[in-house]
Coordinates of C-alpha atoms and ligand atoms in Angstrom, one line a residue:
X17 CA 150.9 60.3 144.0
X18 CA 150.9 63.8 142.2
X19 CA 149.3 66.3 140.7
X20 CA 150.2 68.1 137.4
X21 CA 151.6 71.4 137.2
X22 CA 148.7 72.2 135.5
X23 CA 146.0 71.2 138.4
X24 CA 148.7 72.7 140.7
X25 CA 148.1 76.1 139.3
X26 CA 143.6 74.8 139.1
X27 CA 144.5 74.6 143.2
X28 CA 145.9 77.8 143.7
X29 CA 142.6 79.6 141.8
X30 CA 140.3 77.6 143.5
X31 CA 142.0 78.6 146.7
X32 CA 142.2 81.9 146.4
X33 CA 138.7 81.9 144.9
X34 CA 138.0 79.9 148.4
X35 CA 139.9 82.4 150.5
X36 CA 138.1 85.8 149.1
X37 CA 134.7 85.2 149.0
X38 CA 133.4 81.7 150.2
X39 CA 135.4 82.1 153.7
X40 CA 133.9 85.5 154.7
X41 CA 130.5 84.6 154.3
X42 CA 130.4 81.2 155.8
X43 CA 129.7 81.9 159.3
X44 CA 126.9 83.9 158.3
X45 CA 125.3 81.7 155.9
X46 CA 125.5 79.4 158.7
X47 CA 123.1 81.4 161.1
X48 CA 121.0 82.5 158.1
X49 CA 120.9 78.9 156.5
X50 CA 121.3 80.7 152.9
X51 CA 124.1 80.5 150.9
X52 CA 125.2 84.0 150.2
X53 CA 123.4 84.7 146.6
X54 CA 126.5 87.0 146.2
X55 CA 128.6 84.0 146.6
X56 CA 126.7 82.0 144.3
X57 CA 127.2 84.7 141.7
X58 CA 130.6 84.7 141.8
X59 CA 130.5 80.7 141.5
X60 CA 128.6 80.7 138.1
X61 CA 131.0 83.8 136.6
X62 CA 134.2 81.6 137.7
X63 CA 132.4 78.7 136.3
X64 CA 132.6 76.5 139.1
X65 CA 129.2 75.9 138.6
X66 CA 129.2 74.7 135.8
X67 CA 132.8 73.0 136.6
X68 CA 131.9 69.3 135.9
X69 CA 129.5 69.8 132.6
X70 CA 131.5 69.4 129.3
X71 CA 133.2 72.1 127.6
X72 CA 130.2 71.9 124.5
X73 CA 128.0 73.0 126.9
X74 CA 129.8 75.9 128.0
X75 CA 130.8 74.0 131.2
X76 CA 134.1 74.1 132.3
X77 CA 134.9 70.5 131.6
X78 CA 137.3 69.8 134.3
X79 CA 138.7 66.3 134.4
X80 CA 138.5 64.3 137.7
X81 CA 141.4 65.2 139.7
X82 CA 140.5 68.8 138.8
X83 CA 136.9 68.5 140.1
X84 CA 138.2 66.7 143.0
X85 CA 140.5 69.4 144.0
X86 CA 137.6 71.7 143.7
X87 CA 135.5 70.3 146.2
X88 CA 138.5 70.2 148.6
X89 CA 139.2 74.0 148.2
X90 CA 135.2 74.5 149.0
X91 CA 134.9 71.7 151.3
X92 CA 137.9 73.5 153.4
X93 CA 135.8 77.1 153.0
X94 CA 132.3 76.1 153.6
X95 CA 130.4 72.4 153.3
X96 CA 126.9 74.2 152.4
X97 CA 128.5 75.3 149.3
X98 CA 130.3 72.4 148.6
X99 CA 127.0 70.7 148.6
X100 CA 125.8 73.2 145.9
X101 CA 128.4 71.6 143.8
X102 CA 127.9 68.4 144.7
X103 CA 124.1 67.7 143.9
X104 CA 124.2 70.2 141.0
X105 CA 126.5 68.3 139.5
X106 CA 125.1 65.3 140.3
X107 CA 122.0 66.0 138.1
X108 CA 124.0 67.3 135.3
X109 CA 126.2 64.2 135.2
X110 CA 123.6 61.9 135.2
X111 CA 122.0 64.0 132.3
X112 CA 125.3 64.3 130.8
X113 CA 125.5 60.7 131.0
X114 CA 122.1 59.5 130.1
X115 CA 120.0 62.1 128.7
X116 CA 118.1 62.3 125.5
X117 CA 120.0 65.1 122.9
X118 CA 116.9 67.4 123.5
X119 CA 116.8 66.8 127.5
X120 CA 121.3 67.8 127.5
X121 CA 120.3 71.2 125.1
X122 CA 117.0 71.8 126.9
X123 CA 119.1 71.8 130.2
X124 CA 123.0 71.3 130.6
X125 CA 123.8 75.0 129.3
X126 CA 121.6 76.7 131.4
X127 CA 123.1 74.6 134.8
X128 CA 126.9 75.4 133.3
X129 CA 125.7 78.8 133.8
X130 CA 124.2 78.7 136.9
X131 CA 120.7 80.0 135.8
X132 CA 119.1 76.7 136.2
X133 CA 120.1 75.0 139.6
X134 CA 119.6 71.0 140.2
X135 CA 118.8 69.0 143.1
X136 CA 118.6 65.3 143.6
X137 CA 116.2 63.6 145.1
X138 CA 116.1 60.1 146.6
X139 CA 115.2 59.8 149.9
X140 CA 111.4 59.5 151.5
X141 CA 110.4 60.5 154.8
X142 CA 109.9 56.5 155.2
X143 CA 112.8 55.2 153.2
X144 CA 116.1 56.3 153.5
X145 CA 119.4 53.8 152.8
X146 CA 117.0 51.0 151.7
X147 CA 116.3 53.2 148.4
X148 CA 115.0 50.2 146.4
X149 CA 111.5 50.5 148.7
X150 CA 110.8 54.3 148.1
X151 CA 107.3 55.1 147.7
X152 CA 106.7 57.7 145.1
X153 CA 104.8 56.5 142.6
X154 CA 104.6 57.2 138.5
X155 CA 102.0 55.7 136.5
X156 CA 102.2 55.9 132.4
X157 CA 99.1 57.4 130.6
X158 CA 99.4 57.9 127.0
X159 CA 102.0 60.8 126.9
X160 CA 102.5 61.8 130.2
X161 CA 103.6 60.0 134.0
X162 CA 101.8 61.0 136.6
X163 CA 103.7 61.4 140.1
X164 CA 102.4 60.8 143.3
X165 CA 104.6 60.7 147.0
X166 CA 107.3 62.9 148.9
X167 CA 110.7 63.4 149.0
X168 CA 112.5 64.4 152.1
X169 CA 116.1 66.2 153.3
X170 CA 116.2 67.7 149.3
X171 CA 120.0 69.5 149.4
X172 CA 119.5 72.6 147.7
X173 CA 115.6 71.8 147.5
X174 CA 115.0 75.5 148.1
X175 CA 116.2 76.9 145.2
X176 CA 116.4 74.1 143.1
X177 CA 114.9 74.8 138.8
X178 CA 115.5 71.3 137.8
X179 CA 114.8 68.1 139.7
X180 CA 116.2 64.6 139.4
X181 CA 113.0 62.6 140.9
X182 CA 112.7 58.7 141.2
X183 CA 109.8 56.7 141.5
X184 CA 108.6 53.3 141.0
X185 CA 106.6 52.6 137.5
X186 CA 104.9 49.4 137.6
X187 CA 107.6 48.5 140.3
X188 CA 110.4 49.5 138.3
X189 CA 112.5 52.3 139.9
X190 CA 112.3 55.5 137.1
X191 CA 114.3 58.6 137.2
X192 CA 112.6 61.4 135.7
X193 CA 113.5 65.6 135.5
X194 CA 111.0 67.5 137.0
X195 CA 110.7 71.4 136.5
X196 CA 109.5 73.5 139.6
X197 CA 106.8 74.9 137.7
X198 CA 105.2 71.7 137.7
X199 CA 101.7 71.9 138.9
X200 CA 100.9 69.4 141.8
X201 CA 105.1 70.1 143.1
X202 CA 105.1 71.8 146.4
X203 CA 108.5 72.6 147.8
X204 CA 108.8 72.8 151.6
X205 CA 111.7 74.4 153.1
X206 CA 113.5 72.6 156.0
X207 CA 115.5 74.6 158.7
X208 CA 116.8 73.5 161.7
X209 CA 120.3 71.4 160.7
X210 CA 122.4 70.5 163.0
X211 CA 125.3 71.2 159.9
X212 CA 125.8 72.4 156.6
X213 CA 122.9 74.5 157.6
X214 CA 123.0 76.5 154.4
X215 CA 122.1 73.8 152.0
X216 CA 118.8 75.1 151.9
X217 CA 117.2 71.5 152.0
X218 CA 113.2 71.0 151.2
X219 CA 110.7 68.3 151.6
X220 CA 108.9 67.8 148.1
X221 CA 105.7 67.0 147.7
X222 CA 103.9 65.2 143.8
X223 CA 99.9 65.4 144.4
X224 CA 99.0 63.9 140.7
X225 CA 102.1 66.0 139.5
X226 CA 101.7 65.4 135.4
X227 CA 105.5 65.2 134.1
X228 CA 105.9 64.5 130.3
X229 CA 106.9 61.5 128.7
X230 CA 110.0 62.9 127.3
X231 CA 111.1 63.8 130.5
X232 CA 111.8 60.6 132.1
X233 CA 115.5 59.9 132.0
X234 CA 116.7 56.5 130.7
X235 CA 114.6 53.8 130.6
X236 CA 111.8 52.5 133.1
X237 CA 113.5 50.7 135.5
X238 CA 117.1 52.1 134.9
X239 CA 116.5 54.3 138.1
X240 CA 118.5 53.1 140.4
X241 CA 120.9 50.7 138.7
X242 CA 122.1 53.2 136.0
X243 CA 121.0 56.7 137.0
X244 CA 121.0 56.9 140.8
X245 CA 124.6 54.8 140.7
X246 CA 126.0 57.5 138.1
X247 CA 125.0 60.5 140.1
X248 CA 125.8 58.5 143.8
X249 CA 129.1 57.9 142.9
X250 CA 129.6 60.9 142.0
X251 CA 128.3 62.7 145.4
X252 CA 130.4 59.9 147.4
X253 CA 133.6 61.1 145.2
X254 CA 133.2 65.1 146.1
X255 CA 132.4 64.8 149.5
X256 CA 135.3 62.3 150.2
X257 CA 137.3 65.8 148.9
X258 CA 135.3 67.9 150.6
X259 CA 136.2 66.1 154.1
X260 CA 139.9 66.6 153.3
X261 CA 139.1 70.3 152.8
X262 CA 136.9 70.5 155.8
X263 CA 139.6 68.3 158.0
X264 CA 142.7 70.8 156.2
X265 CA 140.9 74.0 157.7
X266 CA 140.7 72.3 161.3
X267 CA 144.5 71.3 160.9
X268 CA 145.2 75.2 159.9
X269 CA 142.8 76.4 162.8
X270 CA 144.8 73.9 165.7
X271 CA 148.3 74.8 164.2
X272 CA 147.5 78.5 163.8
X273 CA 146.1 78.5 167.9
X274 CA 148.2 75.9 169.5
X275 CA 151.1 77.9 168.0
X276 CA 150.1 80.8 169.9
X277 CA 148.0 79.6 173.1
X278 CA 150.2 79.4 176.1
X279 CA 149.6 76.5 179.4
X280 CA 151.5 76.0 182.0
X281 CA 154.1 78.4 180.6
X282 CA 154.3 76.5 177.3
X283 CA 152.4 77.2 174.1
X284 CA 149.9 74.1 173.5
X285 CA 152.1 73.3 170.3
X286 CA 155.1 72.1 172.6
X287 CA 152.6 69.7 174.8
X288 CA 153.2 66.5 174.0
X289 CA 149.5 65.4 173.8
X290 CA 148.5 68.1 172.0
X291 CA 151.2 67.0 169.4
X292 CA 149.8 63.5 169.1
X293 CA 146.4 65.3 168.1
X294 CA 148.0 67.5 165.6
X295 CA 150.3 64.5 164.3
X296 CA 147.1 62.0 163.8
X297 CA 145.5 65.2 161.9
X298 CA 148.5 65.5 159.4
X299 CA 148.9 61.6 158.7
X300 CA 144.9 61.2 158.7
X301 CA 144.0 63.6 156.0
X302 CA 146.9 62.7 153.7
X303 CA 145.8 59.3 154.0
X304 CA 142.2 60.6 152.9
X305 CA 143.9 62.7 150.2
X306 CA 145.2 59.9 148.8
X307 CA 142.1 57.8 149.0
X308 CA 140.4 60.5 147.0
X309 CA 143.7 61.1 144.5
X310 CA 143.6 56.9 143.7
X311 CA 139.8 57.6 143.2
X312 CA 140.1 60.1 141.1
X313 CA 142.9 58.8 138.9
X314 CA 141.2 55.5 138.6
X315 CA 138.0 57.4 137.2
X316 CA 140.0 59.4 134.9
X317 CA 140.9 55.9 133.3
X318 CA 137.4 54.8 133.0
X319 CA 138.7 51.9 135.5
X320 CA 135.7 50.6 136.8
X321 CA 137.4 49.5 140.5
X322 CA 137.2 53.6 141.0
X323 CA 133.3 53.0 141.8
X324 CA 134.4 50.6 145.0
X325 CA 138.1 52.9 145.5
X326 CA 135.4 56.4 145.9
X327 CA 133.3 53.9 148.6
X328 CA 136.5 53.1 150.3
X329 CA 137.7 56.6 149.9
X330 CA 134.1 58.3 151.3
X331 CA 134.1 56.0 154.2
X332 CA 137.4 56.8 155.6
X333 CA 137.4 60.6 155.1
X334 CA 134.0 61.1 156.6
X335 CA 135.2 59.0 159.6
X336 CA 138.3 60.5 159.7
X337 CA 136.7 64.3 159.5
X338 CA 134.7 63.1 162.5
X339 CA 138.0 62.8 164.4
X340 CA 139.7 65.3 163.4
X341 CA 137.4 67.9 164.0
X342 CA 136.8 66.3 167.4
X343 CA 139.8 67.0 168.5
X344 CA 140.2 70.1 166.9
X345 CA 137.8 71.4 169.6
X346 CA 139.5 69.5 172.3
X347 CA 142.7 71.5 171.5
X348 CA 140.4 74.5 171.3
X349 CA 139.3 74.1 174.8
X350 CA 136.5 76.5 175.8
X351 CA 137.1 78.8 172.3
X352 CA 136.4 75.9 170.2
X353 CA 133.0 75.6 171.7
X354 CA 131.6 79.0 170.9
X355 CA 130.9 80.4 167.8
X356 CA 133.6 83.4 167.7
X357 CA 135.6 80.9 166.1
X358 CA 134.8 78.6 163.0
X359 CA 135.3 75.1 165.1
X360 CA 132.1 74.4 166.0
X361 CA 130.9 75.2 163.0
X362 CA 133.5 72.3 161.1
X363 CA 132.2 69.3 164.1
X364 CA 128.4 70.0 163.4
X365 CA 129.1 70.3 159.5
X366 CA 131.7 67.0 160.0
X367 CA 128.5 64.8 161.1
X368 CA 126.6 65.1 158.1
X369 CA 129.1 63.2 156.0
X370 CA 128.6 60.1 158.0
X371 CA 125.3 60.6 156.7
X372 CA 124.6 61.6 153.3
X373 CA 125.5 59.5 149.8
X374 CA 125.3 56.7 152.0
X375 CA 125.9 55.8 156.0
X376 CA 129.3 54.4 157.3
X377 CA 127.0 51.3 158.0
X378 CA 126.0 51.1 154.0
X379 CA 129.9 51.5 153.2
X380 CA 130.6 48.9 155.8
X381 CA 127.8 45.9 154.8
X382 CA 129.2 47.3 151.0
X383 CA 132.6 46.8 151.8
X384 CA 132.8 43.9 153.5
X385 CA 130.8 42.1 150.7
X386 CA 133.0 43.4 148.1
X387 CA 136.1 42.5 150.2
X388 CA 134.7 38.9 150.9
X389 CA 134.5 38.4 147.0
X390 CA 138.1 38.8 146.5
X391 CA 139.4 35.6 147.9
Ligands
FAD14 C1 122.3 67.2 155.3 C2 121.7 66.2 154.5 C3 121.5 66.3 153.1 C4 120.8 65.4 152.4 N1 120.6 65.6 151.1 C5 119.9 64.7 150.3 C6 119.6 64.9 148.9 O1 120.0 65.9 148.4 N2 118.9 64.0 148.3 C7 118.4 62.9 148.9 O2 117.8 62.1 148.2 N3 118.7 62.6 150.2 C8 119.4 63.5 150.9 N4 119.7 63.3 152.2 C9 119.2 62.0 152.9 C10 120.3 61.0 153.0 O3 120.6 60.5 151.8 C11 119.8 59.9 154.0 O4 119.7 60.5 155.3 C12 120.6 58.7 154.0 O5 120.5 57.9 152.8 C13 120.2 57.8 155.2 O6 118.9 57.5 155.2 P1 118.0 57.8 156.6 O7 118.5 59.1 157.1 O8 116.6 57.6 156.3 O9 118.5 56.7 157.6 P2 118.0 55.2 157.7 O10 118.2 54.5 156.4 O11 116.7 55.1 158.3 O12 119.1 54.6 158.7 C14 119.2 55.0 160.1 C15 120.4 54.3 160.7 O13 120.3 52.9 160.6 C16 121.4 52.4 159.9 N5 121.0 51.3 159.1 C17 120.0 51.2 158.1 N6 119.9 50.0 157.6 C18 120.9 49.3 158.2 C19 121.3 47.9 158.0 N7 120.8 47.1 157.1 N8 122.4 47.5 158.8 C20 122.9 48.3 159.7 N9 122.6 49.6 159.9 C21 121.6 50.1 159.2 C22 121.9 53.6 159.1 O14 123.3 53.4 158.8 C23 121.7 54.7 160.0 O15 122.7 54.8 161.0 C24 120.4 64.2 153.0 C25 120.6 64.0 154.4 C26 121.2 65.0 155.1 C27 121.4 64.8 156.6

């Protein structure tokens, strides 16, 4: 499976774009837990930002494969600002996708710009993968909803203009867009992540928060079935790409140091067990890569078996990312353990994927229900 000359060239940009200004700042984002606002910058002017919002809008309108090999190329450089992308974009898809003409022109230019930032928001303290039982609360009066509950573990929460809230309205799951300006909305910052400790996540809080009617997105009741499927799928596609970047830079980290790193009078390359590590690494993420290309491909022809190919796709390249960056420190010895060099960084950051858009548990009960459907 190939890519085009065209989203050859796409790669090379992104990579270089990746090389100059996302790598150098990653470590330090890290121990801050900000993204670098510098960085940020940088990622509206290219229009990466904006990368998967239609051309119209002044996005850049890449197709799937393209966005895909995005999130690689930042996945590989740093997963805090491949989360930028991801939950950005998931809220700009899903209003792409299902918002009114006003809510796309009141919002999609400004996020192709990067002057309005989005953030998703799901989870509950109380309710994580069993999303259907969330708590927050909207209640209809006249020409407004008014919000009640939390959100928790907000990516991007921090610094968030725009966010994509659901609640249950008359015990119909609603998504709605909610402005930060909203009075009753209190953001709380979180800190303290194990990985991707730069995605700046938040806890929300709606106390009687008055949003108005023209602001819910679909219909009542479409929440999870239309809008929170649109935008999961999404997430689940980009950081099945992102682990292939994240599990390339470990492969470039153990060639680069086993090629130079010498035991037992040998360099660590020429160990035997050091090449089964290094070979697993190579046939594991092309595997992944491919998981991701079929994906994407598949989206790119509206086929709708590309939801269930980016499920199987997200589960094996967050479990293989897991490995891979395992034993990326175990060829590190000692150095991959300490922060002078980026591997410790890649296995706390690796984690998280097993995590977010979905645990390798929901993929597996998902999976194996689709699977058992077949025959
Ligand atoms: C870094 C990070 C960023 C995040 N960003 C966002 C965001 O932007 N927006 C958002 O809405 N949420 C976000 N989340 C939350 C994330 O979506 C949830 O953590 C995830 O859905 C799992 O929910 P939970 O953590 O409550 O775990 P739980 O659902 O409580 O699950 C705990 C464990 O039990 C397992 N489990 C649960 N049910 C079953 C079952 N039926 N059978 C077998 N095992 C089961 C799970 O797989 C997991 O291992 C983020 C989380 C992290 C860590």
């Amino acid at each position: 499976m190939n890519i085009s000359a065209q989203q050859r060239n796409l790669q090379m940009e992104f990579r270089a774009f990746v090389d100059q200004f996302v790598i150098p700042s990653a470590g330090e984002s890290d121990r801050t837990e900000k993204l670098s606002p510098e960085v940020m910058k940088k990622m509206a002017e290219k229009g990466y930002i904006g990368s998967m919002i239609a051309r119209e809008y002044d996005g850049m309108g890449l197709d799937m494969i393209g966005l895909g090999l995005l999130n690689e190329e930042f996945g590989r450089g740093c997963s805090s600002a491949r989360s930028l992308l991801t939950v950005h974009g998931m809220v700009a898809l899903a209003i792409s996708r299902w918002g009114t003409y006003e809510q796309k022109e009141q919002w999609l230019g400004r996020m192709a710009s990067g002057e309005v930032i989005g953030a998703f928001a799901l989870t509950e303290p109380y309710v994580g993968s069993d999303a259907k039982s969330m708590e927050t609360s909207a209640d209809l009066f006249e020409d407004h909803y008014v919000i009640n509950g939390r959100k928790k573990w907000i990516t991007m929460g921090q610094i968030a203009d725009v966010f994509l809230i659901f609640a249950h309205c008359n015990g119909k799951p609603t998504a709605f867009l909610l402005d930060k300006h909203t009075e009753g909305f209190l953001i709380r910052p979180i800190s303290g992540m194990m990985g991707a400790r730069a995605s700046m996540l938040a806890e929300l809080r709606f106390d009687q928060c008055k949003v108005p009617k023209e602001n819910r997105l679909g219909g009542e009741g479409s929440g999870l079935s239309h809008i929170a499927l649109t935008c999961l799928d999404y997430g689940r596609y980009t950081i099945a790409w992102g682990c292939v970047g994240l599990g390339q830079a470990c492969l470039e980290e153990c060639l680069q140091y086993s090629n130079t790193r010498r035991q037992f009078g040998d360099l660590l390359s020429s160990h035997q067990l050091i090449q089964k590590m290094i070979t697993e690494m190579v046939v594991d993420i092309k595997a992944a890569r491919l998981l991701c290309l079929n994906a994407g491909y598949l989206k790119e022809q509206g086929d709708p078996d590309s939801i269930m190919e980016t499920w199987n796709a997200k589960y094996f390249a967050s479990r293989m990312i897991n490995k891979v960056a395992n034993d990326a420190i175990q060829i590190h010895g000692a150095n991959g353990c300490h922060n002078s060099y980026p591997l410790e960084r890649y296995y706390r950051d690796s984690k998280l994927n097993e995590i977010i858009e979905g645990t390798t548990q929901m993929h597996e009960i998902l999976i194996a229900s689709h699977a058992s459907t077949m025959f």
